[in-house]
Short mmCIF file of C-alpha atoms and ligand atoms in Angstrom, two decimals:
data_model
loop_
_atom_site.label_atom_id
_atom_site.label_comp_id
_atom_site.label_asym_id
_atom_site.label_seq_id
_atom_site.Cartn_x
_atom_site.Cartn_y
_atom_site.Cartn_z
CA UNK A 1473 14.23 10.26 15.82
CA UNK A 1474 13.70 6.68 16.86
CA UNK A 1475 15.63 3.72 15.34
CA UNK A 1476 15.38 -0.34 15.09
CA UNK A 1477 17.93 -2.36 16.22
CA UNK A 1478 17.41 -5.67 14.96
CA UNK A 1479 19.64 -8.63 16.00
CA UNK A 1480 20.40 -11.83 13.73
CA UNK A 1481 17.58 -14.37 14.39
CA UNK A 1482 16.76 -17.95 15.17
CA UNK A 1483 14.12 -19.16 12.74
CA UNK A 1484 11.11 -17.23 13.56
CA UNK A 1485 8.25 -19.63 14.70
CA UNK A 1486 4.52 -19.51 15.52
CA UNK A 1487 1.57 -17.72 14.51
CA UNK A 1488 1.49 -14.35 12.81
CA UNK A 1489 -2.22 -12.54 12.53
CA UNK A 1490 -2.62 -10.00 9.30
CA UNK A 1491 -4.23 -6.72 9.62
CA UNK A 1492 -6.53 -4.86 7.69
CA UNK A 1493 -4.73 -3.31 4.50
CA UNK A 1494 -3.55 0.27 4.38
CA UNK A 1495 -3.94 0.89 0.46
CA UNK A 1496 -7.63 -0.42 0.90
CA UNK A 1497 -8.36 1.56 3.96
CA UNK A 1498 -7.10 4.89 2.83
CA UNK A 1499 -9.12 5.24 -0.57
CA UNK A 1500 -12.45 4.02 1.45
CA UNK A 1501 -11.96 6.44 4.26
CA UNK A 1502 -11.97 9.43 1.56
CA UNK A 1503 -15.28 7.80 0.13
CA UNK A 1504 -17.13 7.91 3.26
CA UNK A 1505 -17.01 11.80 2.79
CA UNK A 1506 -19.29 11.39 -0.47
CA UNK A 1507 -22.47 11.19 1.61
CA UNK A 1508 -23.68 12.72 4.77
CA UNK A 1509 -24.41 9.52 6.81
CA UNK A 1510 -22.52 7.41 9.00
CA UNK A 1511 -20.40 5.26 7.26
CA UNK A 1512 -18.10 2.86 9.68
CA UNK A 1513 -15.21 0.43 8.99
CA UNK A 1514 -13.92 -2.39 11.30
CA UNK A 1515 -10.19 -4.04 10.56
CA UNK A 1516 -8.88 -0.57 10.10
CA UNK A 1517 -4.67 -0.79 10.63
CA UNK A 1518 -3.54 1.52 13.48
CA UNK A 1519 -0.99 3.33 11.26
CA UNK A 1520 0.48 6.40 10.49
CA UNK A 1521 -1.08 7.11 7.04
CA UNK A 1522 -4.81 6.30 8.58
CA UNK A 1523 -3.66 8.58 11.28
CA UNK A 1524 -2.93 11.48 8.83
CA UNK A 1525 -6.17 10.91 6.77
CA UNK A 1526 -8.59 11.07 9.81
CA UNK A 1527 -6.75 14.77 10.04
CA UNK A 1528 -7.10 15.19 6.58
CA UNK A 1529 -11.16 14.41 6.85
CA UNK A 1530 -11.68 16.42 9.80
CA UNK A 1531 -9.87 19.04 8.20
CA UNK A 1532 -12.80 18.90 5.72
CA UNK A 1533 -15.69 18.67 7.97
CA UNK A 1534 -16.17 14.99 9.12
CA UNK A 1535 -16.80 13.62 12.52
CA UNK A 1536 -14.20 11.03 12.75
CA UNK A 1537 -14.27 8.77 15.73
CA UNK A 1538 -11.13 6.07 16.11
CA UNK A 1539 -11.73 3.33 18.94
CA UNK A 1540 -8.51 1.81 17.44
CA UNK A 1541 -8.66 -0.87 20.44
CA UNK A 1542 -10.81 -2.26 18.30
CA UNK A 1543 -9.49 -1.27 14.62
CA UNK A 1544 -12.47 0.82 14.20
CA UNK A 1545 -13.03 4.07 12.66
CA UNK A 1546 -16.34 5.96 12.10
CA UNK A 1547 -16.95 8.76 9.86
CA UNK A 1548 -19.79 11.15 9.36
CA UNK A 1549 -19.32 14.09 7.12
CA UNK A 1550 -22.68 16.38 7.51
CA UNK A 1551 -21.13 19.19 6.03
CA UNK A 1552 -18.42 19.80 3.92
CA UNK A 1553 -16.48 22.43 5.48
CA UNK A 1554 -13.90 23.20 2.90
CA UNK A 1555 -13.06 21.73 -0.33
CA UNK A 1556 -9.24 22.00 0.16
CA UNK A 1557 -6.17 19.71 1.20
CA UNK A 1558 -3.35 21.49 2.55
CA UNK A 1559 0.57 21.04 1.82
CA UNK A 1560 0.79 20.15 5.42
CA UNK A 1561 -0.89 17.18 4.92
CA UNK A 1562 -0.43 15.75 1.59
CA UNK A 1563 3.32 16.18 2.23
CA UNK A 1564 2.88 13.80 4.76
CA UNK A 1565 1.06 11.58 2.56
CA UNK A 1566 0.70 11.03 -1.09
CA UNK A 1567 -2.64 9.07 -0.49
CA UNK A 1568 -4.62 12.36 0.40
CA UNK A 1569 -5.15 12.90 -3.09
CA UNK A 1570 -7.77 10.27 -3.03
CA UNK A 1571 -10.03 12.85 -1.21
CA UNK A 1572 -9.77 14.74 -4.71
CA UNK A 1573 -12.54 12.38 -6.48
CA UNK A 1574 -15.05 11.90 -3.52
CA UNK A 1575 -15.02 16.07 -3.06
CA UNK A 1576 -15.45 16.77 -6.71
CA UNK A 1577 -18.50 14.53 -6.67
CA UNK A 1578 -19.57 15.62 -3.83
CA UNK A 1579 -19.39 19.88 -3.72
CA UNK A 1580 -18.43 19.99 -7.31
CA UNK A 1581 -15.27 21.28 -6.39
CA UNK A 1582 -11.84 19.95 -5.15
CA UNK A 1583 -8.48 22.25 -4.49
CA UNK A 1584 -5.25 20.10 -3.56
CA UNK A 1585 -1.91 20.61 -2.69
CA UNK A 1586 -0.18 19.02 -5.93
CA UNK A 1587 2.27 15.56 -4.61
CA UNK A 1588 5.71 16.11 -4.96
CA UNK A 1589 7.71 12.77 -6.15
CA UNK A 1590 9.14 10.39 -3.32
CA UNK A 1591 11.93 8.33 -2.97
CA UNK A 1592 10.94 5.57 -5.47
CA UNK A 1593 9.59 8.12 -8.16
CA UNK A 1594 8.12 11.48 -9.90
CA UNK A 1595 4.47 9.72 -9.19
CA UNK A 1596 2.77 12.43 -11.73
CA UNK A 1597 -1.18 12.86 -10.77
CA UNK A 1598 -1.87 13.19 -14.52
CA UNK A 1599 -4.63 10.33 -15.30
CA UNK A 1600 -6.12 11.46 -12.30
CA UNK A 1601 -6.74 14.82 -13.50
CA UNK A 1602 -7.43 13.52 -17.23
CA UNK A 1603 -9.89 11.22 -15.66
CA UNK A 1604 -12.10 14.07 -14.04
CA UNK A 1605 -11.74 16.12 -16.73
CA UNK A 1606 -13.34 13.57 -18.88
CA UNK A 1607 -16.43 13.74 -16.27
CA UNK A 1608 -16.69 17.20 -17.15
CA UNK A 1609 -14.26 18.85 -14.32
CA UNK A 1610 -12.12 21.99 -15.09
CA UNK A 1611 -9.04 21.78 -14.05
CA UNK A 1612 -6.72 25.05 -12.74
CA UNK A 1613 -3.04 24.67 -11.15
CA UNK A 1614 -1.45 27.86 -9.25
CA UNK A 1615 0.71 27.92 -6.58
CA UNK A 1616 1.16 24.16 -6.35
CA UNK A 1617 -2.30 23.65 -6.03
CA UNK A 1618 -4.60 21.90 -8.61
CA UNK A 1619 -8.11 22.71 -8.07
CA UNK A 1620 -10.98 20.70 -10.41
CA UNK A 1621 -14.46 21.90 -10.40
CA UNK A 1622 -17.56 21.03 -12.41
CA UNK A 1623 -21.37 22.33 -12.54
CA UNK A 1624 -22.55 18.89 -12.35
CA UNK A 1625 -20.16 15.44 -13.81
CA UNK A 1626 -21.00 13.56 -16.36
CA UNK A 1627 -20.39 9.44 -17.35
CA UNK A 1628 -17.84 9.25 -20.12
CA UNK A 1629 -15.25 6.43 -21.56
CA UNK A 1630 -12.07 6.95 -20.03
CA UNK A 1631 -9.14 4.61 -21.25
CA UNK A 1632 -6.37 4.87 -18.61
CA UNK A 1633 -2.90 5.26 -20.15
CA UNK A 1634 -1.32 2.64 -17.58
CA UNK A 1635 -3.79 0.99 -15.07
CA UNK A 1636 -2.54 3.45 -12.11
CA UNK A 1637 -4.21 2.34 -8.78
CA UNK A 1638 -4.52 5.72 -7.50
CA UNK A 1639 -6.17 7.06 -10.49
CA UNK A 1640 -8.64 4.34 -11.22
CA UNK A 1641 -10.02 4.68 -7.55
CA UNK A 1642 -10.31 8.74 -7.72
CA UNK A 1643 -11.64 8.86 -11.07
CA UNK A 1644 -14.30 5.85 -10.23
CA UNK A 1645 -14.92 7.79 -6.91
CA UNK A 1646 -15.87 10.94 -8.95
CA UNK A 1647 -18.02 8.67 -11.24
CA UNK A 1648 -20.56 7.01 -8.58
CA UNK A 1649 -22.63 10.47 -8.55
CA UNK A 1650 -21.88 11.79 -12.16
CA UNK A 1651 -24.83 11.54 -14.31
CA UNK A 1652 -25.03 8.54 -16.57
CA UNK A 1653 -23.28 5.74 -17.21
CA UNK A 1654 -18.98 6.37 -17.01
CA UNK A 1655 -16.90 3.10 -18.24
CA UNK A 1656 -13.48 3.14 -17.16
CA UNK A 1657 -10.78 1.09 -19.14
CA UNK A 1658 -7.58 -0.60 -18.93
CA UNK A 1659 -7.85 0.18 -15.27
CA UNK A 1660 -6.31 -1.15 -11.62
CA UNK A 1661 -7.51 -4.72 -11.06
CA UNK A 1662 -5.94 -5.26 -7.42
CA UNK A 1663 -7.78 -6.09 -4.36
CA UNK A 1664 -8.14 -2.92 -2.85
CA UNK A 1665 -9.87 -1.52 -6.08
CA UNK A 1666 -12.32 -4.79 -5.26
CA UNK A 1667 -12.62 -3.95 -2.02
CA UNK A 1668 -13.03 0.08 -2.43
CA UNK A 1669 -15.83 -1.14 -4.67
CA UNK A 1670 -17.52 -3.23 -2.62
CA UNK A 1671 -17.92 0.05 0.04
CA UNK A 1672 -19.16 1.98 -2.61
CA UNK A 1673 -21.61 -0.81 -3.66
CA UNK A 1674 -22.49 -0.76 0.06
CA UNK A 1675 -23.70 2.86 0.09
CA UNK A 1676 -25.75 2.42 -3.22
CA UNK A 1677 -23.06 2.98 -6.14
CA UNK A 1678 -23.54 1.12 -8.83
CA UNK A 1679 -20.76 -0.22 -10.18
CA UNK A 1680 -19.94 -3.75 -12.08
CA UNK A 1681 -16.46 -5.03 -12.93
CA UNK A 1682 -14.01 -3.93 -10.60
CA UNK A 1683 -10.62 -6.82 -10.63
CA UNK A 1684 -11.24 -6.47 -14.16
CA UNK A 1685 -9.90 -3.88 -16.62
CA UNK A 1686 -13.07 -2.32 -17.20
CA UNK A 1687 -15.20 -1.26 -14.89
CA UNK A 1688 -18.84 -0.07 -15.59
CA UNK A 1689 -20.18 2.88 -13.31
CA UNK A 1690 -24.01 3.52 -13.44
CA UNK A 1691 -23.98 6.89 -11.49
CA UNK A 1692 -26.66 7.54 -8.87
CA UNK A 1693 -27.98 10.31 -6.98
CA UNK A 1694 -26.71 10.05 -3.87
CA UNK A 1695 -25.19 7.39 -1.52
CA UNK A 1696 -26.30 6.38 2.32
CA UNK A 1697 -24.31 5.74 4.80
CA UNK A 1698 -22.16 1.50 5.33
CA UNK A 1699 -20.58 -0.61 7.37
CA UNK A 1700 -17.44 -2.46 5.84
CA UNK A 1701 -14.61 -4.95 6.76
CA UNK A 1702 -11.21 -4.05 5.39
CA UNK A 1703 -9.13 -6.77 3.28
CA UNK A 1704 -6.26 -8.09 4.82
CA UNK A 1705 -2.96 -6.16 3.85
CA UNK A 1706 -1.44 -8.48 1.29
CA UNK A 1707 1.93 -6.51 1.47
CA UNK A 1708 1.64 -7.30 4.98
CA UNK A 1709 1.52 -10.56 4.46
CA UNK A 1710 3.82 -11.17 1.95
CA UNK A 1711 6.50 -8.88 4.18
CA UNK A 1712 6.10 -12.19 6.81
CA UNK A 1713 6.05 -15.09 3.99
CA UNK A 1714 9.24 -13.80 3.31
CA UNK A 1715 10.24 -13.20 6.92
CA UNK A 1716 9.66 -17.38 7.53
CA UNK A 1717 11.64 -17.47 4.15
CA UNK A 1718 14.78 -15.47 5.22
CA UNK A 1719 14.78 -17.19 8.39
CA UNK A 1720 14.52 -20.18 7.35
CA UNK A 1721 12.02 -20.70 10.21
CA UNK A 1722 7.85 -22.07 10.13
CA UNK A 1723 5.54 -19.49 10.51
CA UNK A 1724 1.66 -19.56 10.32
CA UNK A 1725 0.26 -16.64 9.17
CA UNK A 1726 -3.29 -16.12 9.86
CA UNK A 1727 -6.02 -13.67 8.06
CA UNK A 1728 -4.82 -14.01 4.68
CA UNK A 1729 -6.14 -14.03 1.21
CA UNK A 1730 -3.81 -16.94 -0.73
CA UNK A 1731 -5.38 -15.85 -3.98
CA UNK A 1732 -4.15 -12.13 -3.41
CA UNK A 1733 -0.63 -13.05 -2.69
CA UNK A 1734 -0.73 -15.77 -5.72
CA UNK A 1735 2.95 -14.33 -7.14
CA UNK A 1736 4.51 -14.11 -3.89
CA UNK A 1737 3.69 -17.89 -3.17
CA UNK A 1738 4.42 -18.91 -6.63
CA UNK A 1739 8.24 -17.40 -6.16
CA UNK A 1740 9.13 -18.17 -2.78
CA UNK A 1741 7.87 -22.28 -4.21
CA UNK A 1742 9.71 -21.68 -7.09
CA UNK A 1743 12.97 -20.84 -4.87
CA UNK A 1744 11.99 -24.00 -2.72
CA UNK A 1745 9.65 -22.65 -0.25
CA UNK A 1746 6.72 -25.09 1.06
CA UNK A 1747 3.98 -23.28 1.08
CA UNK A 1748 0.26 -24.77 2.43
CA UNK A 1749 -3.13 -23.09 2.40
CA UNK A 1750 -5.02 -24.87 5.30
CA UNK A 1751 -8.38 -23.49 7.17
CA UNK A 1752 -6.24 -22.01 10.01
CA UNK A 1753 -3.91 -19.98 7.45
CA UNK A 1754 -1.31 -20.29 5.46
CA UNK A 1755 2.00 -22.25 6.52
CA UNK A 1756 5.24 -21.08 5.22
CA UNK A 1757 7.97 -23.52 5.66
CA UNK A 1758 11.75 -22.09 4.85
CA UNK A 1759 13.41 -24.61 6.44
CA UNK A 1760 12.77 -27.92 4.14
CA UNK A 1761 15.56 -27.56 1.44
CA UNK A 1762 18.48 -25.55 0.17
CA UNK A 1763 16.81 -22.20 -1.30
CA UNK A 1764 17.69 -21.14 -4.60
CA UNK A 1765 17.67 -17.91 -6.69
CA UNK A 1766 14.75 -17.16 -8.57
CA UNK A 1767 14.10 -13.87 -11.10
CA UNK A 1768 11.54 -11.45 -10.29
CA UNK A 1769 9.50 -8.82 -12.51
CA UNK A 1770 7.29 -6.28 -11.24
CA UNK A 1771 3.81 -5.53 -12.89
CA UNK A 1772 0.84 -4.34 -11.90
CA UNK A 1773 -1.77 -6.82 -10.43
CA UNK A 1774 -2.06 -9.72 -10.59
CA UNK A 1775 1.98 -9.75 -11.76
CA UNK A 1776 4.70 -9.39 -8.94
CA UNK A 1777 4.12 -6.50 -6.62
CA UNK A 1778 6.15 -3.63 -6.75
CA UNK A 1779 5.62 -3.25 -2.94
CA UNK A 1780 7.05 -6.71 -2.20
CA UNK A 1781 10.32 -6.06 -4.79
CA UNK A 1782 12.53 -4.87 -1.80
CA UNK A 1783 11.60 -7.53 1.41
CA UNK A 1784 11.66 -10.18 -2.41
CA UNK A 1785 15.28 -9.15 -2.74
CA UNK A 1786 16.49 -8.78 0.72
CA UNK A 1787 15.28 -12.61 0.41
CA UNK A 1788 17.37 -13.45 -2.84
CA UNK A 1789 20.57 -11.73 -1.29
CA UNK A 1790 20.35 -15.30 1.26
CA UNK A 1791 19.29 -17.94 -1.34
CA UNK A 1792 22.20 -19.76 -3.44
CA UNK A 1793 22.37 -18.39 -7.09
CA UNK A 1794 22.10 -15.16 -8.90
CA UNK A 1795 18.81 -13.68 -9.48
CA UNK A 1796 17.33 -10.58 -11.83
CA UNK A 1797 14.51 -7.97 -10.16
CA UNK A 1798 13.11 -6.19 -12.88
CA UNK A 1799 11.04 -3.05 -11.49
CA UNK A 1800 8.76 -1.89 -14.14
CA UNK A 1801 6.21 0.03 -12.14
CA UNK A 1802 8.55 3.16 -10.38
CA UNK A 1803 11.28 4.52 -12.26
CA UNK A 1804 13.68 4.94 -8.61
CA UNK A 1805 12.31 1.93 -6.87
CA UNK A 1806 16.61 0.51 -6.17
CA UNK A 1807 17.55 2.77 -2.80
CA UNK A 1808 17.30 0.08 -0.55
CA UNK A 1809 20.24 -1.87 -2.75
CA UNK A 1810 22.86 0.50 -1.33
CA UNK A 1811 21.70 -0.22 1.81
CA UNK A 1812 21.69 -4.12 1.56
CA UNK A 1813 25.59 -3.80 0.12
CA UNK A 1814 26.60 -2.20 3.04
CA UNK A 1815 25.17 -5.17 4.80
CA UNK A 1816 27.58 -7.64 2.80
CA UNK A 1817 25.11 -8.57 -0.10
CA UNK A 1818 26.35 -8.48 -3.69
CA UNK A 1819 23.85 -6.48 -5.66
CA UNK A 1820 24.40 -4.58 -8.96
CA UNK A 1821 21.94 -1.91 -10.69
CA UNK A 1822 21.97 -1.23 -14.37
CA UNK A 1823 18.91 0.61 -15.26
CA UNK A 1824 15.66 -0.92 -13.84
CA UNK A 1825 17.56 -4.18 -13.50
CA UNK A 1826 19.22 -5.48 -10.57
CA UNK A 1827 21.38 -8.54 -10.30
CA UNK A 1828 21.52 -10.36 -6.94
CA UNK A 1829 24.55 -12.89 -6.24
CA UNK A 1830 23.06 -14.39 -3.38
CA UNK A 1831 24.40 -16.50 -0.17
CA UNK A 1832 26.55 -13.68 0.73
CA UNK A 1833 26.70 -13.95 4.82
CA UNK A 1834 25.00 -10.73 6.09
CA UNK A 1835 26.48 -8.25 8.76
CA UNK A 1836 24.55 -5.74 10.70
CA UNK A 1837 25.27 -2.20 9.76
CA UNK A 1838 24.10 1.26 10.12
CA UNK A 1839 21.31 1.33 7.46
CA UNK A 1840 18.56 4.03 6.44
CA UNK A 1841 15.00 3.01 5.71
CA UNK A 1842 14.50 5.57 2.81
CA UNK A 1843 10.48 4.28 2.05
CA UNK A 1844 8.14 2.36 3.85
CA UNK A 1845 9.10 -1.28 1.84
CA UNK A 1846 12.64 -0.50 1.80
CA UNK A 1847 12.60 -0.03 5.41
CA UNK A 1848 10.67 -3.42 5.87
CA UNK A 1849 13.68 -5.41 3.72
CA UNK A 1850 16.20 -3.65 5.76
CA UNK A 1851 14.64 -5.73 8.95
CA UNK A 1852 14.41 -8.87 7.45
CA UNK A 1853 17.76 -8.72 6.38
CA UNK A 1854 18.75 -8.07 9.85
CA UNK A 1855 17.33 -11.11 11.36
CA UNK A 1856 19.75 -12.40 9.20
CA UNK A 1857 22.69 -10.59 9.76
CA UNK A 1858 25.43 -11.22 12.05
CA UNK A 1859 25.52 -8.57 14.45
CA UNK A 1860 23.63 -5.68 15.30
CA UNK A 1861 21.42 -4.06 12.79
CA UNK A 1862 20.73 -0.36 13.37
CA UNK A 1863 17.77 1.19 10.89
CA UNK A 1864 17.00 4.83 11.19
CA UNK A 1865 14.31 6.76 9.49
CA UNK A 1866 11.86 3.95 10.81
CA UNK A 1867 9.37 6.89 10.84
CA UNK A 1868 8.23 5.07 7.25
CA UNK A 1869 8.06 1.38 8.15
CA UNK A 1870 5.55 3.06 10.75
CA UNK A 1871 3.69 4.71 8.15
CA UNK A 1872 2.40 1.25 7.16
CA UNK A 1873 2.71 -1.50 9.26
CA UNK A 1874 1.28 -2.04 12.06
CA UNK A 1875 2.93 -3.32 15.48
CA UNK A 1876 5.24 -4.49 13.10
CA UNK A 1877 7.97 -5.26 15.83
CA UNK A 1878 5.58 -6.62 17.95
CA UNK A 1879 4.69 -9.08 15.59
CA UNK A 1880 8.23 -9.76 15.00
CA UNK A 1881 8.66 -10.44 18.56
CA UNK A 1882 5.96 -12.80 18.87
CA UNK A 1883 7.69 -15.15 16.25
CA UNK A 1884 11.36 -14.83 18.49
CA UNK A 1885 13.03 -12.05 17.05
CA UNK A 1886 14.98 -9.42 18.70
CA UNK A 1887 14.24 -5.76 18.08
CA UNK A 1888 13.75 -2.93 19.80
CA UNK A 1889 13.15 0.50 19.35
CA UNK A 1890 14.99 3.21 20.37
CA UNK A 1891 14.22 6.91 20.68
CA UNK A 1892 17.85 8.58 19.59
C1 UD1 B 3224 -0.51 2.65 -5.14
C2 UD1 B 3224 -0.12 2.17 -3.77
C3 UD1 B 3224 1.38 1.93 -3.69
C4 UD1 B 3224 1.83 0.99 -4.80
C5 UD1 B 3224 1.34 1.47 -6.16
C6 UD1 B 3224 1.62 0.47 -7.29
C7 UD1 B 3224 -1.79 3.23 -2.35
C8 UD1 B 3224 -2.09 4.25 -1.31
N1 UD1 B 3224 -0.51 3.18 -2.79
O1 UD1 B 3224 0.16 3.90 -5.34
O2 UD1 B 3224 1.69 1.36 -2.41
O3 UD1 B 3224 3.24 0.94 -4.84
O4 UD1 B 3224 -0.09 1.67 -6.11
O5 UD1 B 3224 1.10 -0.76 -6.99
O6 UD1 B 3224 -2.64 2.47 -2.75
N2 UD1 B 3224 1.43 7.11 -12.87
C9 UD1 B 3224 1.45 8.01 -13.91
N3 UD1 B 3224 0.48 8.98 -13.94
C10 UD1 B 3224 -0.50 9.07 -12.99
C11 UD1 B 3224 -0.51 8.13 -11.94
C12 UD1 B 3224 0.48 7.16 -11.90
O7 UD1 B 3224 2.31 7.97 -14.77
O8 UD1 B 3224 -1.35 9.96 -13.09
C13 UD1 B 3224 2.51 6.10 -12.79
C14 UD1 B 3224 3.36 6.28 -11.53
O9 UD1 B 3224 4.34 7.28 -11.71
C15 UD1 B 3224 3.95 4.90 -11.36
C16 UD1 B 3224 2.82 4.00 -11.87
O10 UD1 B 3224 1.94 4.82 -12.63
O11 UD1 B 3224 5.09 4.76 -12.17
C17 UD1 B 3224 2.05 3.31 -10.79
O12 UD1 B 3224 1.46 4.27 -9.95
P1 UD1 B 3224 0.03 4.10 -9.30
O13 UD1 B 3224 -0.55 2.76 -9.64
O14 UD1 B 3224 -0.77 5.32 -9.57
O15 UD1 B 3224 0.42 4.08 -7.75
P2 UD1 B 3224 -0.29 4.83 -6.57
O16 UD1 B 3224 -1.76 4.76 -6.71
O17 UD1 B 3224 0.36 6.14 -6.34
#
């Protein structure tokens, strides 16, 4: 099992470059299967979770070339091969279950090892599976499998409970080839329901609305074959904003979107932050005045991102002040507070609440990265911390960012990897 060990920093300096974003990637590489043509996508991250869902669409029947060199990927799926996702892989990641949509629409039927819950939640699958029934899908669960299967899908309103991201892109997925006109509301408005979209509008969906909370689906017969770009990883991005922040260093941080990252900026300003949008990037300056505490409430888009709560808080536990992180989103979303007291910060839980007291001096400890976000606070609070930082379970942070270290490196920090 290989570990970080991350040593208290200088301010990081220089130029950081974004890569394409992993919850955009993953839903668009499962809609490639819904036609039989080529379908290829450039700024693809080379990460864990893309990893696993090329083996998940081979496993199906696609032709998946990477030249990750080059952040490509191509897919053809011909033939559907089997309508199935295994344990084996959607233990490894909760994101197959976006195949579940494109293989309904596309064979009529779709059997899938059920998620289990994670370290931040239960995650339940429910409005997925409400969502296709609504089309017209049966739905059967044995075994821990849940299998959907329809004759042919057919447009329907669907109001969405809570405006899950998952289920608004698997149940619009379904949609593009039911027959008739499906409107889907109170949905997902983030960017990588924009951008999944946007590939399906490249391949001949129809679909109007998307970053809104309804979106209208005319469905067609079949789709061709598309090139797309990625979006640039917004969680990404945020993770370095904060990692100038913590620092207190400058960094530049290059392919960004300001507008998807419009909370982040707003609280690292509010805390006393500079923060400048210029044609080269954006600029984050930590270094410019005493910091201050600053409360923070997860929603989903365009509120505070859940995925940004832990590196937000790792932040606060620096800043003079107390602050309150509200996480309304996951129900279990707080393991990476256990880890940040052991590094000296002064964090309390009391239900979805947490208070920081912040400006506690940091020490390196022996820490465990128990989710992919958690794991990315748990290194920026080590450039902070006197000492040695040593983070095991890294196997998430790797899961979703890419060269993470390396980029880390490139703005002066110190951390290497070791294999245990
Ligand atoms: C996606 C992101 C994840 C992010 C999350 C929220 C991907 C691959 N992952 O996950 O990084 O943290 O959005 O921004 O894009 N829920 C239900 N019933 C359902 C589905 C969800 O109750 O059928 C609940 C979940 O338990 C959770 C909340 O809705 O409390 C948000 O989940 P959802 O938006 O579905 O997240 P994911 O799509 O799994």
């Amino acid at each position: 099992m290989a570990k970080y060990l991350v040593q208290k920093s200088e301010p990081l300096v220089g130029e950081v470059e974004i890569s394409g974003s992993k919850n955009a990637v993953l839903p668009i590489m499962a809609a490639a299967i819904l036609t039989d043509e080529a379908c290829e996508l450039s700024e693809v991250p080379a990460l864990r979770d893309v990893d696993v869902m090329c083996k998940l669409l081979r496993s199906l029947g696609s032709e998946v070339t990477e030249e990750y060199k080059y952040n490509r990927l191509n897919i053809t799926t011909k033939q559907i091969l089997t309508e199935e996702a295994p344990y084996e892989l959607v233990k490894k990641m909760r994101g197959s279950i976006l195949a579940m949509g494109p293989l309904l629409a596309r064979t009529g039927k779709a059997r899938i090892a059920r998620p289990g819950g994670c370290a931040i939640g239960a995650r339940p699958i429910e409005l997925h599976l409400k969502g296709f029934q609504a089309l017209g899908a049966k739905i059967v669960e044995s075994h821990g499998y849940v299998e959907a299967s329809a004759d042919k899908l057919i447009g329907n309103n669907i109001y969405f409970d809570f405006p899950s991201v998952g289920a608004t892109e698997n149940v619009m997925m379904a949609a593009v080839l039911a027959e008739g006109v499906t409107i889907l509301e109170n949905v997902a408005e983030e960017p990588e329901i924009v951008d999944l979209a946007n590939f399906l509008n490249r391949m001949g969906a129809r679909i109007k609305g998307a970053g809104t909370d309804t979106i209208k689906i005319e469905g067609v017969s079949s789709l061709h074959g598309a090139k797309h770009s990625i979006i640039p990883d917004r969680i990404e991005t945020g993770t370095f904003m904060i990692a100038a922040a913590i620092t207190r260093g400058t960094v530049l941080i290059k392919n960004v979107v300001p507008d998807h990252v419009k909370p982040i900026i707003a609280k690292l300003k509010e805390s006393g932050v500079l923060i400048d949008i210029t044609d080269e990037g954006m600029l984050v300056k930590g270094d410019a005045q005493p910091l201050t505490s600053t409360d923070i409430k997860t929603l989903p888009y365009p509120g505070f991102p859940t995925d940004m709560q832990s590196q937000f808080m790792a932040f606060l536990a620096t800043v003079k002040g107390s602050s309150n992180v509200i996480e309304t989103v996951f129900e279990n979303r707080f393991m990476h507070v256990g880890e940040l007291n052991r590094m000296g910060a002064n964090i309390k839980t009391e239900g979805n609440c947490a208070i920081v007291q912040g400006e506690r001096g940091l020490q390196g400890a022996q820490v465990i990265s128990t989710d992919l976000r958690a794991g990315a606070a748990l290194v920026l609070a080590g450039l902070t911390a006197e000492g040695t930082t040593e983070i095991s379970e890294i196997y998430h942070i790797e899961r979703g960012y890419e060269k993470f270290i390396e980029k880390f490196r490139g703005l002066g920090a110190t951390i290497i990897r070791v294999e245990e």
